[in-house]
Amino acid sequence: MTVEKTVLVFGATGQQGGAVARALRSTGWRVRALVREPASEKAKALEATGVELYRGDFTNAASIETAMSGVYGVFSVQPSSGQGAAYGVTDEEEVRYGKTIADIAVKHGIRHFVYTSAAAAGKGATGLGHFDSKTEIEEHIRGLPIRSTIVRPAAFMEMLMLPGMGLDQGTFSFFMRPDQSMQFIAADDIGKIVASTFADPERFAGQTIEIAGDEVTGSGMQETLSRAAGRAIAYSRFPDSLLEQDAFLGRLAELVDDGRCAGAADIGALRRNFGALTTLDAWLSGPGKPLLDAALQAQDAPVALR
Ligand SMILES: NC(=O)c1ccc[n+]([C@@H]2O[C@H](COP(=O)([O-])OP(=O)(O)OC[C@H]3O[C@@H](n4cnc5c(N)ncnc54)[C@H](OP(=O)(O)O)[C@@H]3O)[C@@H](O)[C@H]2O)c1
């Protein structure tokens, strides 16, 4: 009876963990969340949906031990240096947190461990620490005596609505050239896919799954955004001057060009295995609409991709 089972979700006040917690709750699981501040609005909102809160921190292994006692499964996500100042986490810290959580899961006899990585991981050194960190955590997990599943999400649709991409000016810039495609996934679909892996552990044990819900070219992005905004949005790739000046964005663009950041998910197979996944069109007129509306009205700002 899955209803008797509990999954400990890390990062449940965030995008991926929040989506996983919602999807698990809606499919009958008990969810426990390790949160830094149980009195925060986000933590209280989680609790109101029936999620059991445990106070803890990635820096405090004892708090992770306590939260992991008596649970069936674990969903593991860590913040990364790719998020810039949001958490101020270094690549070394990300690796340490990711490995420590997996080691504690082994110690506690966790029956199914799901780790979320990134599309660019596991494809050779990238030169960007927040991807290579995930390759290292993945390898560590695969070497442990635990039933595990790894998902590698493509770029989040939510990320497209961050400041600085030009929507308030009637333009949009990203990494793809007009005829070059890139895959994207809605955070809710990460939750849906992860919940499906918990529901069928034998089937997904030992698998590393590239996940995405849609694939869009630069030209397609122009059409899709114009349709969603109800007015013309002109798409262009980030200018070379920006990519030369900002080493982080420049390297990301190279990794899109060589395919590693473009996403390698078999979206048809994912739909067969996990059901309907959200297209960018559907996301922009559904869960992403408030973010789109805000981005269309925002004042111009520097690119805030990190
Ligand atoms: N953006 C993309 O397109 C993309 C694509 C693939 C992979 N990724 C990867 O996704 C990861 C981020 O996932 P996300 O977007 O779901 O994160 P997020 O929304 O920023 O949420 C991060 C979560 O981690 C929690 N947290 C942060 N520091 C903590 C600590 N010291 N102890 C315990 N909990 C802590 C936060 O809790 P609080 O509420 O306490 O802050 C929050 O719940 C990164 O590793 C990134 O590289 C991103």
Coordinates of C-alpha atoms and ligand atoms in Angstrom, one line a residue:
M1 CA 0.0 0.0 0.0
T2 CA 1.8 3.1 -1.2
V3 CA -0.3 5.2 1.2
E4 CA 1.7 3.6 4.0
K5 CA 5.0 4.8 2.5
T6 CA 6.8 8.0 3.2
V7 CA 9.2 9.8 1.0
L8 CA 11.7 12.3 2.4
V9 CA 11.9 15.2 -0.1
F10 CA 14.8 17.6 0.0
G11 CA 14.4 21.1 -1.4
A12 CA 10.6 20.9 -1.0
T13 CA 10.3 24.7 -0.7
G14 CA 12.0 25.0 -4.1
Q15 CA 11.0 24.3 -7.7
Q16 CA 11.9 20.6 -8.1
G17 CA 11.3 19.4 -4.6
G18 CA 8.0 21.4 -4.4
A19 CA 6.8 19.7 -7.6
V20 CA 7.9 16.3 -6.4
A21 CA 6.1 16.8 -3.0
R22 CA 2.9 17.8 -4.8
A23 CA 3.0 14.9 -7.2
L24 CA 3.8 12.4 -4.5
R25 CA 1.0 13.7 -2.3
S26 CA -1.5 13.6 -5.2
T27 CA -0.6 10.0 -5.8
G28 CA -1.2 8.9 -2.2
W29 CA 2.3 9.1 -0.7
R30 CA 3.2 10.5 2.7
V31 CA 5.7 13.2 2.3
R32 CA 8.3 14.4 4.8
A33 CA 10.3 17.5 4.0
L34 CA 13.6 18.7 5.4
V35 CA 13.3 22.5 5.7
R36 CA 15.6 25.1 7.0
E37 CA 12.9 27.3 8.4
P38 CA 9.6 25.6 9.3
A39 CA 8.0 29.0 10.1
S40 CA 8.7 30.4 6.6
E41 CA 5.7 31.0 4.4
K42 CA 6.8 28.3 1.9
A43 CA 7.3 25.8 4.6
K44 CA 3.9 26.6 6.2
A45 CA 2.2 26.3 2.8
L46 CA 3.8 22.8 2.4
E47 CA 2.6 21.8 5.8
A48 CA -0.9 22.9 4.9
T49 CA -0.9 20.3 2.1
G50 CA -0.2 17.5 4.6
V51 CA 3.6 17.5 4.3
E52 CA 5.4 16.6 7.5
L53 CA 8.2 19.2 8.3
Y54 CA 11.5 18.3 9.8
R55 CA 13.9 21.2 10.6
G56 CA 17.3 20.6 9.1
D57 CA 20.1 21.8 6.8
F58 CA 22.5 20.2 4.3
T59 CA 25.3 21.4 6.5
N60 CA 24.0 19.4 9.5
A61 CA 24.3 15.6 8.8
A62 CA 22.6 14.8 12.2
S63 CA 19.4 16.7 11.0
I64 CA 19.4 14.6 7.8
E65 CA 19.8 11.4 9.8
T66 CA 16.8 12.3 11.9
A67 CA 14.7 13.2 9.0
M68 CA 15.6 10.0 7.1
S69 CA 14.6 7.7 10.0
G70 CA 11.8 5.4 9.0
V71 CA 11.2 6.6 5.5
Y72 CA 10.8 4.4 2.4
G73 CA 12.2 6.7 -0.2
V74 CA 14.3 9.9 -0.7
F75 CA 14.3 12.6 -3.3
S76 CA 17.6 14.4 -3.4
V77 CA 18.3 17.8 -4.9
Q78 CA 20.9 20.4 -4.0
P79 CA 21.3 24.0 -5.0
S80 CA 24.3 24.8 -7.1
S81 CA 26.8 27.5 -8.0
G82 CA 24.8 27.9 -11.3
Q83 CA 22.2 29.7 -9.2
G84 CA 24.7 32.4 -8.3
A85 CA 24.1 34.3 -5.2
A86 CA 20.7 32.7 -4.4
Y87 CA 22.4 30.2 -2.0
G88 CA 26.1 31.0 -2.3
V89 CA 26.8 27.3 -2.5
T90 CA 30.2 26.2 -4.0
D91 CA 30.6 23.2 -6.3
E92 CA 32.5 21.4 -3.5
E93 CA 29.6 22.0 -1.1
E94 CA 27.1 20.7 -3.7
V95 CA 29.1 17.5 -4.1
R96 CA 29.5 17.1 -0.4
Y97 CA 25.8 17.5 0.3
G98 CA 24.8 15.2 -2.6
K99 CA 27.2 12.4 -1.5
T100 CA 26.4 12.8 2.2
I101 CA 22.6 12.5 1.6
A102 CA 23.2 9.3 -0.5
D103 CA 25.5 7.8 2.1
I104 CA 23.0 8.4 4.9
A105 CA 20.3 6.9 2.7
V106 CA 22.4 3.7 2.4
K107 CA 22.9 3.7 6.2
H108 CA 19.2 3.9 6.7
G109 CA 18.3 1.2 4.3
I110 CA 16.3 3.5 2.0
R111 CA 14.4 1.4 -0.4
H112 CA 14.4 3.8 -3.4
F113 CA 16.6 6.8 -3.8
V114 CA 15.9 9.3 -6.6
Y115 CA 18.5 12.0 -7.5
T116 CA 17.9 14.9 -9.8
S117 CA 20.9 15.9 -11.8
A118 CA 21.1 18.0 -15.1
A119 CA 21.1 17.4 -18.8
A120 CA 24.7 18.3 -19.2
A121 CA 25.9 15.8 -16.6
G122 CA 27.5 12.5 -17.4
K123 CA 28.8 13.7 -20.8
G124 CA 32.4 14.5 -20.0
A125 CA 33.9 17.5 -18.2
T126 CA 32.0 20.6 -19.1
G127 CA 34.2 23.3 -17.6
L128 CA 31.2 24.5 -15.5
G129 CA 31.4 23.3 -11.9
H130 CA 27.7 23.0 -11.3
F131 CA 27.4 20.4 -14.1
D132 CA 30.6 18.5 -13.2
S133 CA 29.5 18.4 -9.6
K134 CA 26.4 16.5 -10.7
T135 CA 28.5 14.0 -12.7
E136 CA 30.5 13.3 -9.6
I137 CA 27.4 12.9 -7.4
E138 CA 25.8 10.6 -10.0
E139 CA 28.9 8.4 -10.1
H140 CA 29.0 8.2 -6.3
I141 CA 25.3 7.1 -6.2
R142 CA 25.8 4.4 -8.9
G143 CA 28.6 2.9 -6.8
L144 CA 26.4 2.6 -3.7
P145 CA 24.5 -0.5 -2.6
I146 CA 21.1 1.2 -3.0
R147 CA 18.2 1.0 -5.4
S148 CA 18.4 4.4 -7.2
T149 CA 17.1 6.3 -10.2
I150 CA 18.7 9.4 -11.6
V151 CA 16.8 12.0 -13.6
R152 CA 18.6 14.6 -15.7
P153 CA 16.2 17.5 -16.4
A154 CA 16.6 19.8 -19.4
A155 CA 16.5 23.5 -18.8
F156 CA 13.4 24.6 -16.9
M157 CA 10.7 26.5 -18.7
E158 CA 10.5 28.6 -15.5
M159 CA 14.1 29.8 -16.3
L160 CA 13.0 31.4 -19.5
M161 CA 11.0 34.0 -17.5
L162 CA 14.0 35.2 -15.5
P163 CA 14.8 38.9 -15.9
G164 CA 17.1 40.2 -18.7
M165 CA 15.9 38.2 -21.7
G166 CA 14.1 41.2 -23.1
L167 CA 10.4 40.4 -22.9
D168 CA 9.5 43.8 -21.6
Q169 CA 11.1 45.3 -24.7
G170 CA 9.1 42.9 -27.1
T171 CA 12.2 40.8 -27.8
F172 CA 13.6 37.6 -26.4
S173 CA 17.2 36.3 -26.3
F174 CA 18.4 32.9 -25.4
F175 CA 21.1 30.4 -26.4
M176 CA 19.6 28.8 -29.5
R177 CA 20.3 30.1 -33.1
P178 CA 17.0 30.4 -35.1
D179 CA 17.3 26.9 -36.5
Q180 CA 18.9 25.3 -33.5
S181 CA 16.7 23.4 -31.0
M182 CA 16.9 23.1 -27.2
Q183 CA 14.8 21.0 -24.8
F184 CA 12.9 22.4 -21.9
I185 CA 10.8 20.9 -19.0
A186 CA 8.2 22.4 -16.7
A187 CA 9.0 21.9 -13.0
D188 CA 5.7 20.2 -12.5
D189 CA 6.7 17.5 -15.0
I190 CA 9.8 16.8 -13.0
G191 CA 7.5 16.1 -10.1
K192 CA 5.2 13.9 -12.2
I193 CA 8.1 11.8 -13.6
V194 CA 9.8 11.4 -10.2
A195 CA 6.5 10.3 -8.6
S196 CA 6.1 7.7 -11.4
T197 CA 9.6 6.3 -10.7
F198 CA 8.7 6.0 -7.0
A199 CA 5.5 4.2 -8.0
D200 CA 7.3 1.6 -10.0
P201 CA 10.8 1.1 -8.4
E202 CA 11.7 -2.2 -10.1
R203 CA 11.1 -0.7 -13.5
F204 CA 13.2 2.4 -13.0
A205 CA 15.9 1.0 -10.7
G206 CA 19.4 1.7 -11.9
Q207 CA 18.2 4.0 -14.7
T208 CA 19.5 7.4 -15.6
I209 CA 16.7 9.2 -17.5
E210 CA 17.1 12.4 -19.6
I211 CA 13.8 14.3 -19.1
A212 CA 12.2 17.1 -21.1
G213 CA 8.7 18.0 -22.1
D214 CA 9.3 20.0 -25.3
E215 CA 12.0 20.9 -27.9
V216 CA 12.0 24.4 -29.4
T217 CA 14.1 26.2 -32.0
G218 CA 14.9 29.9 -31.8
S219 CA 12.4 30.5 -34.5
G220 CA 9.9 28.3 -32.7
M221 CA 10.5 30.3 -29.5
Q222 CA 9.6 33.5 -31.4
E223 CA 6.3 32.0 -32.7
T224 CA 5.4 30.5 -29.3
L225 CA 6.2 33.6 -27.3
S226 CA 4.4 35.9 -29.7
R227 CA 1.3 33.7 -29.6
A228 CA 1.4 33.6 -25.8
A229 CA 2.1 37.3 -25.4
G230 CA -0.5 38.3 -28.0
R231 CA 2.0 40.6 -29.7
A232 CA 5.2 40.2 -31.7
I233 CA 8.2 39.0 -29.8
A234 CA 11.4 39.0 -31.9
Y235 CA 13.8 36.2 -31.0
S236 CA 17.6 36.4 -31.4
R237 CA 20.5 34.5 -29.9
F238 CA 22.4 36.3 -27.1
P239 CA 24.8 38.7 -28.9
D240 CA 28.4 37.5 -29.3
S241 CA 29.5 40.6 -27.3
L242 CA 27.6 39.3 -24.3
L243 CA 28.8 35.8 -24.7
E244 CA 32.4 37.0 -24.9
Q245 CA 32.1 39.3 -22.0
D246 CA 30.3 36.9 -19.6
A247 CA 32.4 33.6 -19.4
F248 CA 29.5 31.7 -17.7
L249 CA 27.0 32.5 -20.4
G250 CA 29.6 32.0 -23.1
R251 CA 30.4 28.5 -21.9
L252 CA 26.7 27.7 -21.6
A253 CA 26.3 28.7 -25.2
E254 CA 29.2 26.4 -26.2
L255 CA 27.5 23.6 -24.4
V256 CA 24.3 24.3 -26.2
D257 CA 26.2 24.3 -29.5
D258 CA 27.9 20.9 -28.8
G259 CA 24.6 19.4 -27.6
R260 CA 25.3 18.8 -24.0
C261 CA 23.1 21.6 -22.7
A262 CA 20.6 21.3 -25.5
G263 CA 19.0 18.2 -24.0
A264 CA 19.0 14.6 -25.2
A265 CA 15.7 13.4 -23.9
D266 CA 13.6 11.0 -26.1
I267 CA 10.4 13.0 -25.5
G268 CA 8.2 10.5 -27.4
A269 CA 9.4 7.7 -25.2
L270 CA 8.9 9.8 -22.1
R271 CA 5.3 10.5 -23.1
R272 CA 4.7 6.8 -23.6
N273 CA 6.2 6.0 -20.2
F274 CA 5.0 8.9 -18.1
G275 CA 1.9 10.3 -19.9
A276 CA 1.3 13.8 -21.3
L277 CA 4.1 16.2 -20.7
T278 CA 3.8 20.0 -20.8
T279 CA 4.7 21.8 -24.1
L280 CA 6.1 25.3 -23.9
D281 CA 2.8 26.5 -25.5
A282 CA 0.7 24.9 -22.9
W283 CA 3.0 26.0 -20.1
L284 CA 2.9 29.7 -21.2
S285 CA -0.9 29.7 -21.3
G286 CA -1.2 27.7 -18.1
P287 CA 1.2 27.5 -15.1
G288 CA 3.7 29.8 -16.6
K289 CA 1.2 32.6 -17.5
P290 CA 1.7 34.6 -14.3
L291 CA 5.5 34.5 -14.8
L292 CA 5.1 35.5 -18.5
D293 CA 2.8 38.4 -17.6
A294 CA 5.3 39.6 -15.0
A295 CA 8.2 39.3 -17.4
L296 CA 6.3 41.2 -20.1
Q297 CA 5.9 44.1 -17.6
A298 CA 9.2 44.0 -15.9
Q299 CA 11.7 46.8 -16.3
D300 CA 14.8 46.0 -18.4
A301 CA 17.4 44.2 -16.3
P302 CA 20.7 42.4 -16.9
V303 CA 20.5 38.7 -17.8
A304 CA 19.9 36.9 -14.5
L305 CA 20.6 33.3 -15.5
R306 CA 22.8 32.7 -12.5
Ligands
LIG1 N1 17.4 26.0 -13.8 C1 17.5 25.0 -14.7 O1 17.1 25.1 -15.8 C2 18.1 23.7 -14.2 C3 18.1 22.6 -15.0 C4 18.6 21.3 -14.5 C5 19.1 21.3 -13.2 N2 19.1 22.4 -12.4 C6 19.7 22.3 -11.1 O2 18.6 22.3 -10.1 C7 19.1 22.6 -8.9 C8 18.2 23.5 -8.2 O3 16.9 23.0 -8.1 P1 15.6 23.9 -7.9 O4 15.5 24.9 -9.0 O5 14.5 23.0 -7.5 O6 16.1 24.7 -6.6 P2 15.4 25.9 -5.8 O7 14.1 26.2 -6.4 O8 16.4 27.1 -5.8 O9 15.3 25.3 -4.4 C9 16.4 25.0 -3.6 C10 15.9 24.2 -2.4 O10 17.0 23.8 -1.6 C11 16.8 24.3 -0.3 N3 18.1 24.5 0.3 C12 19.0 25.4 -0.1 N4 20.1 25.4 0.7 C13 19.8 24.5 1.7 C14 20.5 24.0 2.8 N5 21.7 24.5 3.2 N6 19.9 23.0 3.6 C15 18.7 22.5 3.3 N7 18.0 22.9 2.2 C16 18.5 23.9 1.4 C17 15.9 25.5 -0.4 O11 15.3 25.7 0.8 P3 15.0 27.2 1.4 O12 13.5 27.4 1.3 O13 15.3 27.1 2.9 O14 15.8 28.2 0.7 C18 15.0 25.1 -1.5 O15 14.0 24.3 -1.0 C19 20.5 23.1 -9.1 O16 21.4 22.1 -8.7 C20 20.6 23.4 -10.5 O17 21.9 23.3 -11.0 C21 18.6 23.6 -12.9

